[in-house]
Amino acid sequence: MRSSSGIAFLILCLMPLVSSFAQGICTDSRYAPGGFKLSSNDICHNETVTVTNTADVKDAVYYYNYRGESYEEVLASGSPALDLRAVEKPGLYQVIQVGKKDGKETVYCLPEKIKVRNSSTPVFSYTYCTHPTVLQISIPAHPLNDYSSYKITINDEVHTVAPGNSPYSFPVQNVTNKLTIAGQGGSKTCSSPPMTTVIPPFNPAGKDFDYYPEIKELKVLEDKSISLDFRGQYGQTYNLFRYPAGQPNVGLTPVRNNLDPAVDDRIADTPPNPDLVYCYFIQPAMADCGLFSLRSGDICSVPLTSPLPPTTTTAYLQWRSHAVGTVASDVVKISDTQTEIIPVNGLTTYQDDHLDCSKRNCYRIRVTYSGVVSGANFSGSSLSNQICTDHRVDLTDFPSGAYVTTQGTENRINFEGNGLSPYTLDRWELFKHDGTDYALAEVLPADGPTVYITDPDAVTKSEKYKVRYVDQCGNASVFTPEFSSVFLSESGNSTLNWTAAVPFAEAGINHYSIIYYEGDTPSGPPLGTQQAGASIHSHAINTAAFNSTGTFVVKTISSDGRESSSNPVTFAVKGALFLPTAFSPNNDNTNDTFAAVGNLASIRTFRMEIFSSSGQKVAEVLDPTKGWDGRLPNGERALFGNYLYTLKAEMVNGQVISKNGSFVLLY
C-alpha cells in the first residue's frame, strides 16, 4: 500500500531497531574503525548539522537511516555532509560513517540514535473506523513525544488532549478529512509548521490507507535469515505468518505473535530451508475498530546464488522467485558509489558481461510488489541476499622472498613471482621510502616467475623498500613487509661501520660476513672472511693483511639462508708494523730473530737500530724481512738482557712509520 501523506503513518523509522539488525556492519571485524561526532543529537529536520571527522577517515560519507544495509549500499546512498532536510517523519535514526583509512575500508556507527523532529509533529498513527465512522488517533509513548499536550485539528475543529490517554476517537464523516497534530510544551522547538495529513474516505474499491498493515520490505540477509520491515496501527498488535511459496496461505499458525509496530517494526525470521522461497503476511491479532479481516499483502523471499564463479569480465546470478500480485524484478548492481538498476522481469538468471574487475561489484535482486487486498492498496519490496565479486580479495599474497642486495653502485631487489594470483599479472612495482612515505620508484613488466628490479638511483645510503604487484584488472596486491639495504662506510681509522637495516622482507638476520679483497675492486679470491654476530655493526681491519689498498664488502646472511651484499668500500689501508717484546736466538726455529711483522711488502725504505741498555749501538737492520739474529758486529753472541730499538719505515703510499721501544734477549 502506498501512503497518501508523508507524515501521518510513521512506523518504519520511528522506534529503536531490534539490536540484531541495528548492528549489521557496525560490528563487522572486516572493517577498520572510523569515527565522527555531531554538533547535536536532537535535531530539527531543516537544521544544519555539523559533522566532525574524528578519525581522519578519507572519502567519508554519512548515511542517516542505517538499517542493516551493506557497506556498498551505504556508500552508494550516503553523502559527504549530513543533510536531514529530506526527512519527512519525526523519528530515531541510526547515523553511520563509511570511508577508508590507510587503504582499508572503515565503518563507524554512532552508539546512540539521533532524534530528528519534523516541526512539532509528534509520532502518531490513525485508524479510519467505519463501525461507526470515527477517526481513532494513537500517540504512543516515544522519546520524541515529549510534549505536555497535543493540539489535534480535524478539518477546522480543534481538540487539545493530554498525553497518556491514547487512542483518541473523534466522529468524522466518510469524506476526505484533514488531520493536523502539533505537540505543545516540548523540550525543543522547530521553526517549520506541523504537517497536515489528508485522509481519503473509506472505499473498498482500493485506496491508500495509512493504518493498513503492510510488510514494506523483506530482505534476505547474508546468513540467509529474513528481515522484515512492517507497519500497522499503534495500539494494535499483529501476527506474522509464513508459508512455502506455492502452498496454500490459509489455516496457518503464526510464526510470531502479538507484534507491536511501535517496538517490533523490524523483525527477524529464520525459515526452515533458507535456499527455498517463503512468503509472509501480517494480520491483526484481535478485532479492533471492526477491521479484524484486514491483512497485509503477501511478500516472498528471493534467495540469490552464483551458479558459476565469476571471471574478470563476467558475473553470474541465479535466484528463485515467486509472484503474488503484480511484480517487477530488477538487478540492483552497486559498484563503488554507482548504483545501476537492470530490469529482468520474468527472468531468474542474469549474466553481467560488463564486469569491471578493478572494482568491488555487488548485486541484489529486487522484486517490487503491488496490488489490492481487503479493499486497500498494498506495495512492498523484496530484496535478495547480496552477492559480491571482488577480485581484489584474491590479491592478499605479496611477492615472497623479497630482499635487496647491492651490486656495485646499484641496489637490486629480488623476489619470487610464482602463484601469486589466479589472474594474469600486469606489472611489479617497487616503492622506496622518500623520508616521509613510500613513493613509486620503478616498474617492471610481470613476465617471469623469478624477477628483480634495479633501483635507478645510485647507492649513497641505506634505502627502505616495499614491493607489490598489479594484476590485469589494475588491482594492486598488499605490499611486502619493509626491507632495507645495508650501507657500508669506513670511519677513517681502518674500521668498517654498517647500518643495522634488515635486507629481507620475511626473515631476520642470522649473521654478517666481512669479506676482504686486495686492490680497488671486489674481484678475485678474497684475502679473507670473518664472521660477526647479527648485533655487531662495526669491524676493525687487520692491516697486516694488506699491502696498500683494500676493498671490503659486508654480506648479510638471513635466518632462511638468503644473502645480501653491502656496497663495496675501497680505501688505502694504513700500514702497521709490530715488534716483539722478547726473542730467543737459540736456533730452535721459534722467535730466533727480533724482526718486524705487518705490511712488509708495502715498505719502500727501512732502518732499524739496536742498542744495549747502556746506549751502545750493537746492530743495524736495513732489510725488514731479516731482523736481528742476536749477534754483535764482531760475530759474537750478545749477552742476555734488555735492549733498545728505533725503527723508521717509509711505505709505498708515502706513509712514514716511526717506532721505538725495548725488548728482552733470552737464551
XYZ file of C-alpha atoms in Angstrom:
667
model
C 0.000 0.000 0.000
C 1.280 3.480 -0.837
C 0.892 6.178 1.802
C -1.164 9.219 0.811
C 0.814 11.513 3.085
C 4.412 11.842 4.128
C 3.833 12.226 7.853
C 0.669 10.512 9.074
C 1.780 6.927 9.263
C 5.136 6.730 10.971
C 6.128 3.182 11.616
C 9.251 2.198 9.732
C 11.780 4.588 11.216
C 10.316 5.791 14.490
C 11.403 3.320 17.129
C 14.814 1.813 18.006
C 15.744 -1.109 15.797
C 15.951 -4.627 17.113
C 19.572 -4.986 18.210
C 20.431 -7.808 15.805
C 19.516 -5.586 12.866
C 20.984 -2.365 14.220
C 24.458 -3.907 14.281
C 24.950 -5.008 10.659
C 28.360 -3.768 9.503
C 28.731 -1.647 12.650
C 30.445 -4.530 14.478
C 31.889 -6.344 11.461
C 35.570 -7.034 12.166
C 36.371 -6.915 8.451
C 36.207 -3.129 8.607
C 38.617 -0.795 10.373
C 37.027 1.603 12.886
C 36.296 5.148 11.751
C 34.987 7.929 13.953
C 32.871 11.092 13.944
C 30.645 13.222 16.143
C 27.665 15.509 15.511
C 27.028 19.021 16.738
C 23.737 17.790 18.250
C 21.821 14.550 18.710
C 18.403 16.272 18.905
C 17.787 17.977 15.576
C 15.041 19.672 13.600
C 14.942 18.184 10.099
C 15.714 21.565 8.474
C 18.500 22.364 10.941
C 22.165 22.489 9.880
C 24.163 19.669 11.421
C 27.940 19.855 11.740
C 29.817 16.578 11.337
C 33.345 16.327 12.757
C 35.506 13.546 11.343
C 37.491 12.446 14.412
C 39.467 9.595 12.839
C 40.876 11.201 9.675
C 38.729 8.919 7.516
C 39.278 9.588 3.818
C 36.381 9.934 1.353
C 33.939 9.652 4.271
C 30.212 9.569 3.546
C 27.362 9.653 6.073
C 24.025 7.856 5.964
C 21.314 8.896 8.401
C 18.911 5.948 8.361
C 21.047 2.836 8.661
C 19.000 -0.336 8.960
C 21.459 -3.134 8.285
C 22.467 -2.262 4.712
C 25.803 -3.454 3.339
C 28.921 -1.303 3.096
C 28.332 -0.870 -0.633
C 24.730 0.224 -0.157
C 25.683 2.783 2.484
C 28.495 4.089 0.285
C 26.119 4.488 -2.649
C 23.344 6.108 -0.572
C 25.413 8.333 1.714
C 26.787 11.823 1.170
C 29.841 13.775 2.394
C 27.579 16.019 4.504
C 24.690 15.011 6.758
C 21.619 16.626 5.178
C 18.387 15.854 7.052
C 16.097 18.145 5.071
C 14.661 15.143 3.228
C 13.421 13.624 6.494
C 9.639 13.866 6.404
C 8.894 11.863 9.540
C 9.970 12.521 13.101
C 11.932 9.563 14.366
C 15.064 7.998 15.767
C 17.722 7.490 13.124
C 20.948 5.494 13.150
C 23.779 7.542 11.609
C 26.718 5.688 10.067
C 30.020 6.717 8.505
C 31.884 4.680 5.894
C 35.148 5.535 4.174
C 38.791 4.497 4.016
C 41.863 4.866 6.171
C 45.340 3.600 5.343
C 43.839 1.897 2.307
C 41.335 -0.125 4.359
C 37.561 0.290 4.396
C 36.266 1.845 7.618
C 32.882 1.812 9.357
C 31.642 3.730 12.372
C 28.110 3.951 13.798
C 27.067 6.433 16.438
C 26.351 4.427 19.602
C 23.016 6.225 20.100
C 20.368 7.063 17.521
C 19.742 10.737 16.862
C 16.353 12.402 17.306
C 15.054 14.091 14.161
C 11.951 16.271 14.532
C 9.709 17.429 11.719
C 8.383 20.681 13.187
C 6.276 19.961 16.295
C 4.519 16.964 14.727
C 4.660 14.004 17.135
C 4.965 10.328 16.334
C 1.422 9.095 15.715
C -0.807 6.865 13.616
C -4.529 6.811 12.908
C -7.286 4.358 12.055
C -10.287 5.327 9.955
C -13.010 3.190 11.561
C -16.334 2.534 9.824
C -18.455 0.976 12.572
C -19.236 3.759 13.476
C -17.310 6.234 11.313
C -14.714 7.660 13.673
C -11.094 8.698 13.420
C -9.043 6.835 16.026
C -5.684 8.510 16.722
C -2.816 6.813 18.598
C 0.054 8.878 20.044
C 2.336 6.296 21.701
C 4.957 6.780 24.363
C 8.096 7.680 22.407
C 11.328 9.642 23.016
C 10.108 12.303 20.570
C 6.654 12.569 22.141
C 7.951 14.718 24.990
C 5.149 17.308 24.850
C 2.914 18.374 27.720
C -0.209 18.356 25.477
C -1.307 17.845 21.866
C -3.393 20.089 19.646
C -5.408 17.880 17.256
C -7.114 19.678 14.368
C -9.613 17.660 12.296
C -10.669 19.831 9.381
C -11.276 23.087 11.265
C -12.223 21.568 14.604
C -9.547 21.885 17.296
C -9.119 19.468 20.214
C -6.485 19.671 22.950
C -5.636 16.376 24.639
C -3.270 15.303 27.370
C -0.668 12.578 26.750
C -1.173 9.084 28.084
C -4.832 8.692 27.074
C -4.189 7.322 23.564
C -6.054 6.250 21.457
C -8.277 9.284 20.945
C -11.523 8.844 18.987
C -13.319 11.605 17.059
C -16.513 11.286 14.964
C -15.964 12.142 11.279
C -17.865 11.934 8.015
C -16.993 9.333 5.370
C -15.430 12.041 3.213
C -11.953 13.418 2.725
C -10.706 14.695 6.103
C -7.680 16.763 7.014
C -5.702 15.972 10.157
C -3.020 18.116 11.832
C -1.387 17.245 15.163
C 1.002 19.601 16.944
C 2.828 18.992 20.195
C 2.798 21.772 22.764
C 5.260 22.443 25.588
C 8.051 20.250 24.224
C 11.751 20.313 25.085
C 12.769 21.525 21.608
C 11.049 23.917 19.205
C 11.386 23.691 15.428
C 10.607 26.616 13.136
C 8.624 24.737 10.453
C 4.826 24.327 10.829
C 3.298 20.926 11.659
C 2.365 18.666 8.754
C -1.228 18.102 7.615
C -2.414 14.616 6.622
C -5.164 14.183 4.019
C -7.277 11.085 4.834
C -9.327 9.645 1.951
C -12.846 8.308 2.538
C -13.258 4.591 3.094
C -13.865 2.839 -0.223
C -13.466 -0.937 -0.668
C -12.530 -0.477 -4.316
C -8.884 0.180 -3.318
C -7.461 3.194 -1.529
C -4.231 4.132 0.193
C -4.959 3.849 3.921
C -2.179 4.729 6.302
C -3.478 2.452 9.039
C -3.442 -0.609 6.808
C -0.989 -3.384 7.848
C 1.886 -3.787 5.402
C 5.218 -5.552 5.055
C 7.105 -2.753 3.356
C 10.384 -4.595 2.852
C 11.631 -8.153 3.097
C 15.359 -8.738 2.870
C 17.397 -11.932 2.771
C 20.439 -11.289 4.933
C 23.984 -12.545 4.493
C 23.312 -15.616 6.667
C 20.098 -16.299 4.670
C 17.870 -15.298 7.591
C 14.941 -12.971 6.839
C 14.484 -9.351 7.897
C 11.008 -7.794 7.614
C 10.011 -4.156 7.994
C 6.301 -3.825 8.692
C 3.855 -1.204 9.810
C 0.444 -1.122 11.389
C -1.752 0.876 13.708
C -0.223 1.932 17.034
C -2.096 0.336 19.885
C -2.828 -2.756 17.776
C -0.768 -5.961 17.729
C -0.175 -8.251 14.775
C 0.679 -11.857 13.992
C 3.240 -12.890 11.357
C 2.502 -15.831 9.053
C 4.895 -17.781 6.810
C 4.318 -20.445 4.184
C 6.408 -22.091 1.422
C 5.849 -20.453 -1.956
C 3.207 -22.253 -3.961
C 1.479 -23.700 -0.892
C -1.926 -22.517 0.474
C -1.809 -19.400 2.659
C -4.866 -20.220 4.780
C -5.226 -22.119 8.036
C -1.684 -21.219 9.108
C -0.239 -20.981 12.594
C 1.591 -17.668 13.249
C 5.379 -17.812 13.466
C 5.341 -14.640 15.595
C 2.502 -13.385 17.790
C 1.412 -10.008 19.103
C 3.934 -7.850 17.291
C 3.707 -4.213 18.334
C 4.581 -1.863 15.433
C 5.782 0.744 17.914
C 8.501 -1.671 19.117
C 8.825 -4.521 16.605
C 8.750 -2.579 13.354
C 11.679 -4.684 12.156
C 11.521 -8.381 12.868
C 13.621 -11.437 12.064
C 12.745 -14.923 10.932
C 14.812 -17.993 10.151
C 12.988 -20.145 7.586
C 13.364 -23.951 7.682
C 15.322 -24.042 4.410
C 16.932 -20.701 3.559
C 17.530 -21.762 -0.067
C 13.790 -22.033 -0.724
C 11.262 -19.253 -1.275
C 8.946 -18.391 1.620
C 6.062 -15.922 1.620
C 4.904 -13.767 4.537
C 1.934 -11.656 5.582
C 0.728 -9.997 8.803
C -2.752 -9.737 10.259
C -4.208 -8.011 13.358
C -4.074 -10.247 16.409
C -7.574 -9.192 17.547
C -10.589 -7.323 16.268
C -10.242 -3.586 16.576
C -12.459 -0.880 15.158
C -14.248 -3.557 13.089
C -11.144 -4.237 10.996
C -10.141 -7.782 12.013
C -10.371 -9.052 8.430
C -7.697 -6.636 7.205
C -4.351 -8.269 6.415
C -1.249 -7.266 4.527
C -0.390 -8.353 1.031
C 1.908 -11.366 0.656
C 5.602 -10.791 0.040
C 8.099 -13.569 -0.740
C 11.834 -14.045 -0.202
C 14.355 -14.138 -3.047
C 17.398 -16.372 -2.344
C 20.286 -15.452 -4.673
C 23.184 -17.694 -5.699
C 26.007 -17.622 -8.238
C 25.941 -20.826 -10.332
C 29.408 -20.212 -11.792
C 32.471 -18.488 -10.364
C 32.997 -15.008 -11.785
C 35.687 -14.243 -14.327
C 37.453 -10.946 -14.878
C 34.695 -9.903 -17.283
C 31.546 -11.793 -16.257
C 29.443 -12.390 -13.151
C 26.681 -14.990 -12.963
C 23.467 -14.724 -10.904
C 20.634 -17.153 -10.303
C 17.638 -16.802 -8.000
C 14.286 -18.266 -7.025
C 11.241 -16.080 -7.255
C 7.510 -16.351 -6.591
C 4.966 -13.758 -7.663
C 1.985 -12.746 -5.522
C 0.122 -9.862 -7.139
C 1.777 -7.558 -9.641
C 5.566 -7.670 -9.538
C 8.573 -6.099 -11.230
C 12.080 -7.565 -10.939
C 15.398 -5.738 -11.130
C 19.062 -6.500 -10.645
C 20.488 -3.821 -8.375
C 24.215 -3.531 -9.111
C 26.372 -1.421 -6.826
C 29.946 -0.646 -7.860
C 31.832 1.895 -5.763
C 29.312 4.728 -5.390
C 27.374 3.906 -8.565
C 24.050 2.092 -8.461
C 22.672 0.566 -11.635
C 19.126 -0.796 -11.940
C 18.743 -3.513 -14.579
C 15.153 -4.711 -15.285
C 14.930 -8.513 -15.503
C 11.171 -9.074 -15.361
C 10.242 -12.720 -15.728
C 13.863 -13.962 -15.518
C 15.537 -15.991 -12.784
C 19.088 -15.804 -14.158
C 21.325 -12.939 -15.169
C 24.795 -12.726 -16.660
C 26.691 -9.475 -16.259
C 29.113 -9.285 -19.178
C 30.229 -5.765 -18.311
C 32.068 -6.545 -15.112
C 34.734 -4.048 -14.146
C 37.196 -6.277 -12.325
C 39.051 -3.272 -10.910
C 36.154 -2.643 -8.516
C 34.056 -4.461 -5.977
C 30.710 -5.250 -7.620
C 27.701 -6.258 -5.520
C 24.313 -7.500 -6.643
C 20.848 -7.879 -5.190
C 17.632 -8.937 -6.846
C 14.799 -6.549 -6.031
C 11.203 -7.641 -6.553
C 8.599 -4.900 -6.202
C 5.075 -5.956 -5.232
C 1.789 -4.107 -5.610
C -1.880 -4.989 -5.611
C -5.146 -4.783 -3.677
C -6.092 -6.856 -0.646
C -9.167 -6.450 1.591
C -10.172 -3.402 -0.435
C -6.921 -1.473 0.086
C -3.793 -0.958 -1.964
C -0.543 -2.550 -0.876
C 3.057 -2.322 -2.083
C 6.432 -3.522 -0.914
C 9.876 -4.688 -1.944
C 11.667 -7.985 -1.514
C 15.442 -7.928 -1.654
C 17.647 -10.944 -2.116
C 20.799 -11.568 -0.179
C 23.760 -9.636 -1.547
C 26.427 -11.347 -3.661
C 29.683 -9.522 -4.358
C 32.554 -10.115 -6.733
C 35.826 -8.557 -5.736
C 38.977 -9.652 -7.482
C 40.945 -7.580 -5.011
C 40.325 -10.117 -2.246
C 42.360 -12.645 -4.239
C 45.378 -10.341 -4.082
C 46.164 -10.967 -0.432
C 49.564 -12.576 -1.088
C 52.555 -10.362 -1.646
C 55.668 -11.318 -3.635
C 57.587 -13.761 -1.456
C 61.294 -13.993 -0.732
C 61.905 -10.292 -1.329
C 65.309 -8.914 -0.417
C 67.727 -6.192 -1.531
C 71.384 -6.631 -2.340
C 73.896 -4.075 -3.581
C 75.838 -4.703 -6.760
C 78.442 -2.030 -7.300
C 76.608 1.292 -7.189
C 73.092 -0.172 -7.645
C 70.585 -1.785 -5.335
C 68.922 -4.853 -6.822
C 65.620 -6.085 -5.376
C 64.978 -9.810 -5.825
C 61.738 -11.719 -5.189
C 59.704 -14.734 -6.245
C 56.698 -14.275 -8.553
C 55.062 -17.693 -8.830
C 51.425 -18.466 -7.993
C 50.510 -15.114 -6.526
C 47.145 -14.556 -8.188
C 44.543 -16.525 -10.170
C 44.565 -13.659 -12.672
C 47.180 -12.515 -15.140
C 49.718 -10.172 -13.608
C 50.459 -6.912 -15.350
C 53.480 -5.450 -13.558
C 55.671 -5.332 -10.479
C 56.056 -2.073 -8.604
C 58.986 -1.027 -6.427
C 58.264 1.574 -3.748
C 61.060 3.417 -1.931
C 60.847 5.456 1.239
C 61.443 9.118 0.481
C 61.875 10.233 4.087
C 58.173 10.771 4.706
C 56.313 7.995 2.954
C 56.732 5.345 0.276
C 56.763 6.514 -3.354
C 56.799 4.550 -6.601
C 60.431 4.207 -7.732
C 60.452 1.651 -10.559
C 58.090 -0.572 -12.578
C 58.848 -3.924 -14.212
C 56.550 -5.958 -16.504
C 55.406 -9.184 -14.872
C 56.803 -11.621 -17.424
C 58.787 -14.140 -15.392
C 58.472 -16.369 -12.300
C 61.653 -15.072 -10.635
C 62.319 -11.408 -11.134
C 64.321 -8.497 -9.854
C 64.054 -4.727 -10.080
C 67.040 -2.381 -10.039
C 66.739 0.882 -8.151
C 67.649 3.584 -10.694
C 69.322 5.773 -8.069
C 72.987 5.422 -7.140
C 73.752 3.960 -3.739
C 74.518 6.726 -1.255
C 72.809 5.493 1.911
C 70.639 2.725 3.291
C 67.271 2.608 1.469
C 63.916 1.191 2.569
C 61.796 -0.724 0.047
C 58.473 -2.483 -0.459
C 57.268 -4.456 -3.485
C 53.791 -5.277 -4.771
C 52.218 -6.486 -7.995
C 49.295 -5.224 -10.075
C 47.038 -7.596 -11.999
C 45.360 -7.203 -15.374
C 42.356 -5.543 -13.719
C 44.519 -2.795 -12.244
C 44.154 -4.189 -8.714
C 47.241 -3.916 -6.538
C 48.307 -6.560 -4.051
C 49.301 -5.829 -0.492
C 52.905 -4.750 -0.021
C 55.718 -6.952 1.122
C 56.967 -6.174 4.598
C 59.595 -3.444 4.623
C 63.185 -4.396 3.793
C 66.302 -2.203 3.655
C 69.730 -2.191 2.077
C 72.851 -2.470 4.260
C 75.118 0.550 3.734
C 78.841 0.217 4.481
C 81.311 3.039 5.289
C 84.814 3.482 6.745
C 85.348 5.652 9.801
C 88.855 6.878 8.863
C 90.788 4.668 11.293
C 90.607 1.432 9.295
C 87.301 0.491 10.918
C 84.247 -0.537 8.898
C 80.754 0.534 10.015
C 77.439 -0.591 8.536
C 73.753 0.039 9.131
C 71.614 -2.291 11.191
C 68.937 -2.444 8.458
C 67.283 -5.773 7.635
C 67.509 -6.542 3.902
C 64.928 -9.360 3.978
C 61.167 -8.860 3.836
C 60.203 -12.007 5.716
C 63.245 -13.029 7.748
C 65.685 -11.727 10.298
C 69.491 -11.590 10.210
C 71.447 -14.657 11.244
C 74.966 -13.188 10.979
C 77.303 -10.965 8.951
C 80.374 -11.910 6.904
C 83.108 -9.321 6.360
C 84.966 -10.093 3.123
C 88.429 -8.651 2.296
C 89.818 -8.106 -1.210
C 93.217 -6.834 -2.239
C 93.062 -3.853 -4.592
C 90.400 -1.393 -5.574
C 87.622 -3.798 -6.714
C 85.878 -6.752 -5.055
C 87.335 -9.183 -7.590
C 89.449 -12.274 -7.473
C 89.731 -14.523 -4.465
C 89.194 -12.689 -1.188
C 92.102 -12.316 1.197
C 89.873 -13.486 3.958
C 86.416 -13.639 5.520
C 85.446 -13.024 9.113
C 82.056 -13.678 10.675
C 80.251 -11.310 13.024
C 77.067 -11.712 15.008
C 73.737 -10.194 13.994
C 74.067 -7.482 16.652
C 77.565 -6.308 15.570
C 77.756 -3.394 13.127
C 81.466 -2.459 13.007
C 84.772 -4.211 12.296
C 88.412 -3.117 12.715
C 90.571 -4.015 9.700
C 93.593 -6.262 10.272
C 96.085 -4.075 8.405
C 98.686 -6.798 8.366
C 96.723 -8.486 5.563
C 97.128 -5.602 3.070
C 99.983 -4.093 1.133
C 98.258 -0.797 0.278
C 94.627 -0.661 -0.947
C 91.829 -2.953 0.237
C 88.180 -3.398 -0.810
C 85.593 -4.567 1.708
C 82.048 -5.925 1.470
C 79.728 -6.898 4.294
C 77.448 -9.757 3.386
C 74.280 -10.198 5.453
C 73.025 -13.764 5.871
C 69.325 -14.242 6.685
C 67.893 -16.818 9.031
C 66.486 -18.671 5.993
C 69.747 -18.664 4.045
C 69.413 -15.676 1.708
C 72.444 -13.432 1.219
C 72.552 -9.673 0.765
C 75.720 -7.733 -0.049
C 76.505 -4.191 1.003
C 78.065 -1.604 -1.237
C 81.842 -2.150 -1.597
C 84.165 0.218 0.269
C 87.727 0.780 -1.027
C 90.423 2.740 0.759
C 94.183 2.828 1.250
C 94.875 0.707 4.291
C 97.264 2.373 6.728
C 100.430 0.355 7.176
C 101.241 -1.092 10.565
C 104.440 -2.749 11.858
C 104.648 -4.737 15.053
C 107.754 -5.877 17.008
C 108.002 -8.492 19.744
C 108.862 -7.708 23.371
C 111.293 -10.625 23.573
C 113.173 -13.148 21.391
C 115.465 -16.128 21.912
C 118.131 -16.756 19.235
C 118.788 -20.406 20.217
C 118.218 -21.926 16.754
C 115.014 -23.739 17.775
C 113.202 -22.076 14.834
C 110.935 -20.194 17.251
C 111.478 -16.456 17.846
C 115.079 -16.772 16.644
C 115.160 -13.169 15.324
C 113.977 -9.793 16.510
C 112.020 -8.686 13.376
C 109.073 -6.519 12.364
C 105.794 -8.077 11.185
C 102.990 -6.344 9.286
C 102.751 -4.749 5.827
C 106.332 -5.659 4.891
C 105.678 -5.778 1.136
C 104.447 -2.159 1.236
C 107.735 -0.845 2.683
C 109.887 1.303 0.362
C 112.770 2.043 2.830
C 113.507 0.512 6.228
C 116.058 1.168 9.020
C 116.075 -0.398 12.497
C 118.892 0.134 15.037
C 119.520 -1.965 18.195
C 121.188 -0.548 21.349
C 122.387 -2.053 24.586
C 120.867 -0.862 27.815
C 123.862 1.475 28.211
C 123.137 3.093 24.834
C 125.819 1.379 22.732
C 124.691 0.524 19.179
C 125.017 -3.221 18.685
C 123.207 -3.825 15.346
C 121.552 -2.213 12.317
C 118.899 -3.853 10.088
C 118.027 -2.480 6.614
C 116.032 -5.466 5.308
C 112.609 -5.674 7.010
C 112.362 -9.353 6.142
C 115.622 -10.258 8.009
C 115.584 -8.838 11.526
C 118.446 -9.145 14.200
C 119.773 -12.599 14.933
C 121.300 -11.615 18.332
C 124.946 -11.353 17.193
C 127.244 -8.393 17.661
C 129.198 -6.763 14.811
C 132.203 -8.977 15.724
C 130.116 -12.091 15.302
C 129.868 -12.968 18.965
C 126.503 -13.659 20.608
C 125.052 -10.741 22.520
C 124.614 -11.096 26.235
C 121.336 -11.959 27.903
C 119.394 -8.823 28.988
C 117.419 -5.727 27.988
C 117.932 -3.916 24.681
C 116.507 -0.821 22.983
C 115.454 -0.218 19.365
C 114.460 2.572 16.987
C 112.625 1.971 13.675
C 111.775 4.174 10.725
C 109.965 2.893 7.601
C 108.551 4.685 4.568
C 105.595 2.899 2.908
C 104.918 2.858 -0.827
C 101.829 5.051 -0.274
C 104.049 7.731 1.337
C 103.142 6.867 4.916
C 106.088 7.067 7.381
C 106.098 4.772 10.401
C 108.434 5.578 13.320
C 108.664 3.364 16.383
C 110.999 2.874 19.368
C 110.895 0.625 22.354
C 112.599 -2.097 24.360
C 112.757 -5.872 24.325
C 114.468 -8.753 26.181
C 117.043 -11.107 24.680
C 116.671 -14.606 26.156
C 118.547 -17.896 25.812
